[in-house]
Coordinates of C-alpha atoms in Angstrom, one line a residue:
Chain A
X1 CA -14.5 8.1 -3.0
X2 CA -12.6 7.2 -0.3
X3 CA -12.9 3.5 1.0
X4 CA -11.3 3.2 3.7
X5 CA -11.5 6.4 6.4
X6 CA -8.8 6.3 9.0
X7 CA -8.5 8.9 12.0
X8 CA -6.8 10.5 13.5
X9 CA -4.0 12.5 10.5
X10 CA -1.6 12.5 13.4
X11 CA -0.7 11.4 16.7
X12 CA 1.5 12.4 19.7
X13 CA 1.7 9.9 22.1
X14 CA 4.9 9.3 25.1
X15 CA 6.7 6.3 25.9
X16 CA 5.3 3.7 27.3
X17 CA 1.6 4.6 26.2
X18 CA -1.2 3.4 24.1
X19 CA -1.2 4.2 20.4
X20 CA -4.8 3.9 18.7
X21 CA -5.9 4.2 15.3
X22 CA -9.1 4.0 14.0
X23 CA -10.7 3.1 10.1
X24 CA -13.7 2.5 8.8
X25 CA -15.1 0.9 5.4
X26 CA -18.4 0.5 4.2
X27 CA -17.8 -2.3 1.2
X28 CA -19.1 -5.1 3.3
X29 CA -17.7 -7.5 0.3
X30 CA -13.9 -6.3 2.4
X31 CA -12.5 -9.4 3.7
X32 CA -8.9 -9.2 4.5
X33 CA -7.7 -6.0 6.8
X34 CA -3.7 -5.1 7.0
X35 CA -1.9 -2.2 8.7
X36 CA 1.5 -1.3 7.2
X37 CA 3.7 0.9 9.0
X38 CA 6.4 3.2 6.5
X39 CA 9.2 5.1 7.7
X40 CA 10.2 8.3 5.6
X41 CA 12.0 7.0 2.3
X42 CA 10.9 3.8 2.8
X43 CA 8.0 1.8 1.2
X44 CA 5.2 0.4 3.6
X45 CA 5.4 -3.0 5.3
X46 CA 3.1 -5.4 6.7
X47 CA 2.3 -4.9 10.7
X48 CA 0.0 -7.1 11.3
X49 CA -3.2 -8.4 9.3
X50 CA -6.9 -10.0 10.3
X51 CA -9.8 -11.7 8.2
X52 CA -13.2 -11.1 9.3
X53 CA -14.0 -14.0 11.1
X54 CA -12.3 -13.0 14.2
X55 CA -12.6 -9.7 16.6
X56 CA -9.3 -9.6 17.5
X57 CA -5.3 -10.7 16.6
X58 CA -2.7 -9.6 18.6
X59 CA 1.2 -9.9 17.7
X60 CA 3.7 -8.6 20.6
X61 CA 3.1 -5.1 21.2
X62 CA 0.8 -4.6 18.3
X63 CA -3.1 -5.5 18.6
X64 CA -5.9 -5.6 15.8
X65 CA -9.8 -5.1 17.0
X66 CA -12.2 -5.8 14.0
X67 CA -15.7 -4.8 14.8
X68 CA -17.8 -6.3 11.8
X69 CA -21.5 -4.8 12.2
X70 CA -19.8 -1.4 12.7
X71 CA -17.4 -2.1 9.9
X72 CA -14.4 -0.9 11.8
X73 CA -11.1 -1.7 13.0
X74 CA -8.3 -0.2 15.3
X75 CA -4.6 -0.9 15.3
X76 CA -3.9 -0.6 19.2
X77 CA -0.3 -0.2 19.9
X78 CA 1.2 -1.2 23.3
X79 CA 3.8 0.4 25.5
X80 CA 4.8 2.4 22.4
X81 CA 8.3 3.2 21.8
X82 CA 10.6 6.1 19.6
X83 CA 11.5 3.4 17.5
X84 CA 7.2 2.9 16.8
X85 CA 7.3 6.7 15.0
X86 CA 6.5 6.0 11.4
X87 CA 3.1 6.5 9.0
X88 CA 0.6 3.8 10.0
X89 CA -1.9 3.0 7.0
X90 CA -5.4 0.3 7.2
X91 CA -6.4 -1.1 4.4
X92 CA -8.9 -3.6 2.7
X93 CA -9.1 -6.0 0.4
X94 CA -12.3 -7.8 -1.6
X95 CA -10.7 -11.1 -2.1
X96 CA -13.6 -12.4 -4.6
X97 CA -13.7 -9.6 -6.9
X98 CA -10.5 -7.7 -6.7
X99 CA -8.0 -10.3 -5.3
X100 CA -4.8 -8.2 -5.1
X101 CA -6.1 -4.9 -5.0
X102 CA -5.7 -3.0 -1.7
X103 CA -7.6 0.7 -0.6
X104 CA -5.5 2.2 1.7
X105 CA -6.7 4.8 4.4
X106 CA -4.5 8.3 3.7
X107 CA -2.6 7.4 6.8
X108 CA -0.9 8.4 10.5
X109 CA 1.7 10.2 11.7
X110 CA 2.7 8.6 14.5
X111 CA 4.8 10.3 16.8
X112 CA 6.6 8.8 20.0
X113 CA 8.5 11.1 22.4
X114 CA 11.2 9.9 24.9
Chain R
X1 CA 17.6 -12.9 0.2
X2 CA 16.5 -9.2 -2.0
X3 CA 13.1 -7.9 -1.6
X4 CA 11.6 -5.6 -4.4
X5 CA 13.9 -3.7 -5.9
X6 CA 12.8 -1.0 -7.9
X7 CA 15.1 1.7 -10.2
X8 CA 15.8 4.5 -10.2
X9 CA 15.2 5.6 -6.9
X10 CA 14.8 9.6 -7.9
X11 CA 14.1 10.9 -11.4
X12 CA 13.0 14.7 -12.5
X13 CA 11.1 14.9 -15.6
X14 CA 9.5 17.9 -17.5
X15 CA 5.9 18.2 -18.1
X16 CA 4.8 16.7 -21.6
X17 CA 7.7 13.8 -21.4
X18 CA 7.3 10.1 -21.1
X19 CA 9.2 8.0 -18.1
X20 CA 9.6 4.4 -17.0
X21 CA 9.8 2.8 -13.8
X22 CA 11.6 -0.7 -13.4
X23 CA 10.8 -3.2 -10.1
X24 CA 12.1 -6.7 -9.9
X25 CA 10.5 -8.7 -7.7
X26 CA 11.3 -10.8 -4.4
X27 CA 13.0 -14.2 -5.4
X28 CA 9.5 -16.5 -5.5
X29 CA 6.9 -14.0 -6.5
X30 CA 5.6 -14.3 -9.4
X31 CA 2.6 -11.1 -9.1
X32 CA 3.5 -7.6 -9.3
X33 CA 1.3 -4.5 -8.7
X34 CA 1.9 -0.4 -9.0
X35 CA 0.7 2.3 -6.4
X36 CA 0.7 5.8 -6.9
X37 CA 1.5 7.3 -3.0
X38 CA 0.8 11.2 -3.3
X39 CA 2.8 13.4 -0.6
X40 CA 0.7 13.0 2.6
X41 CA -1.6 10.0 1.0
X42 CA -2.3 6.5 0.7
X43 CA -1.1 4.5 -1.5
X44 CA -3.4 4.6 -4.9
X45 CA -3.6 1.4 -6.6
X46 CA -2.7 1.7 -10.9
X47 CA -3.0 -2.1 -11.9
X48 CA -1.7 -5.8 -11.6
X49 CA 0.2 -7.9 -13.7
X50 CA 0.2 -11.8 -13.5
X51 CA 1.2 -13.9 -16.1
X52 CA 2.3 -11.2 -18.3
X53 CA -0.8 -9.7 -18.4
X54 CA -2.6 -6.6 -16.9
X55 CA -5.3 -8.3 -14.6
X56 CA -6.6 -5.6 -12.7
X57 CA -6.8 -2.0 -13.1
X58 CA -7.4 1.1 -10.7
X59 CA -9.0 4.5 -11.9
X60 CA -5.8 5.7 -14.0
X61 CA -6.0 7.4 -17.0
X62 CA -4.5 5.2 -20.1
X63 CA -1.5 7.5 -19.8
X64 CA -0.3 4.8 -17.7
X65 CA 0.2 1.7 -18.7
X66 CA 3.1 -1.2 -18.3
X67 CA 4.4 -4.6 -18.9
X68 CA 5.4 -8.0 -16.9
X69 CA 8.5 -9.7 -18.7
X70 CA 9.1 -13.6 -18.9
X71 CA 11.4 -13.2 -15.3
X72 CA 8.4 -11.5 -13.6
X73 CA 10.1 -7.8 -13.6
X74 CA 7.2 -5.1 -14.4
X75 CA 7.7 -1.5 -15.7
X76 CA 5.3 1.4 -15.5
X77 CA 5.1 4.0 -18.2
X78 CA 3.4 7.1 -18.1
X79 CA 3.3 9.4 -20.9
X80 CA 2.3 13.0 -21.3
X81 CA 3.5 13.6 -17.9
X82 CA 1.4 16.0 -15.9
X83 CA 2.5 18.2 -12.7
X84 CA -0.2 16.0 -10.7
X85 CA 1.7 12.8 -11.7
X86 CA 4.5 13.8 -9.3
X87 CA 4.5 11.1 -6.4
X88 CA 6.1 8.3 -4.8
X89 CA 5.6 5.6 -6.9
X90 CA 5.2 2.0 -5.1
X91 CA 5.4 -1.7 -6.5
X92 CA 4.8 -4.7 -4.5
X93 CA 5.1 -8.4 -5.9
X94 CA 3.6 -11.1 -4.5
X95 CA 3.8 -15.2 -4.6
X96 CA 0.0 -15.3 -5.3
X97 CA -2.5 -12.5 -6.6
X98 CA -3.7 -12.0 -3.4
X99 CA -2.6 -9.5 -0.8
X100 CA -2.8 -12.0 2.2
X101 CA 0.1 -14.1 0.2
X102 CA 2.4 -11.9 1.6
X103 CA 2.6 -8.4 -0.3
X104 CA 6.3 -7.1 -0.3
X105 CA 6.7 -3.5 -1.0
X106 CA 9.5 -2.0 -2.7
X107 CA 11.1 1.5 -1.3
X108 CA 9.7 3.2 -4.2
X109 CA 10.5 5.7 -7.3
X110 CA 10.3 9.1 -6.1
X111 CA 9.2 11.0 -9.7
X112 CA 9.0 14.8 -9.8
X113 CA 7.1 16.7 -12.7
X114 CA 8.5 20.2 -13.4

């Protein structure tokens, strides 16, 4: 099954606004959350990434919320831009039983108009 | 400085054959994993290699299977190629076996199964 749910499939947002995407997990052994961002043709690349013990990381334009008793975490994205329009996957990792191994959510299509 | 390069970059096979996919890692990693990325999906994790030797292993038939060589370079195999096994397919290396050690992804094999 599926271990990491992300929402929404797609997402139109203008300039200048807020991009939000939402996952959830329920393997409570999950300890290491990363967003990658691909662009068609392309494979993914890290975004931005948060361990557990904190709620939130933010890097420029691009901020992680991590709520642990829900067992969810957003990728909020800033004044998007055209330039932001690319798939946007979360995805987990148990660092004490399958170190290396990440679940991926099944993605967003993130689009950005002028 | 290359990241992950992987070869080819396209290939169309017929179903029934056998094919292998190549990736050489970034300079300094040592860890190299395989993801299946169906059209519209997450990335699917196959296995690990480390030390020339499989260390981890997703829910993929024994159809696949592959190989690290002495200069950390990996190839995938899959035999008796089915029409589902057409994908993207996706390796990443790594310095460590860990995904926080910074995972590098390559752009991917694009395999089509007519």
């Amino acid at each position: 099954q599926q271990q990491v749910k992300q929402s929404p499939q797609s997402l139109i947002v203008q300039k200048g606004g807020i991009s939000i995407i939402n996952c959830a997990y329920e393997n409570t052994a999950f300890d290491y959350f990363p967003w990658y961002q691909q662009f068609p043709g392309k494979g993914p690349a890290l975004l931005i990434a948060i361990r557990p013990d904190v709620s939130e990381k933010k890097e420029g334009r691009f901020t992680i919320s991590f709520n642990k008793s829900a067992k969810q975490f957003s990728l909020h994205i800033m004044d998007s831009q055209p330039g932001d329009s690319a798939t946007y996957f979360c995805a987990a990792e148990d660092r004490g039983s399958t170190l290396g191994r990440l679940y991926f959510g099944r993605g967003t299509q993130l689009t950005v108009w002028p | 400085d290359a990241g992950v390069t992987q070869s080819p970059t396209h290939l169309i096979k017929t179903r029934g054959q056998q094919v292998t996919l190549r990736c050489s890692p970034k300079s300094g990693h040592d860890t190299v994993s395989w993801y299946q990325q169906a059209l519209g999906q997450g990335p699917q994790f196959i296995f690990q290699y480390y030390e020339e030797e499989e260390r981890q292993r997703g829910n993929f038939p024994d159809r696949f299977s592959g190989h690290q060589f002495p200069n950390y370079s990996s190839e995938l195999n899959v035999n008796a190629l089915l029409l589902g096994d057409s994908a993207l397919y996706l390796c990443a290396s790594s310095p460590r076996q860990g995904a926080g050690y910074g995972y590098t992804f390559g752009s991917g094999t694009r395999l089509t199964v007519v």
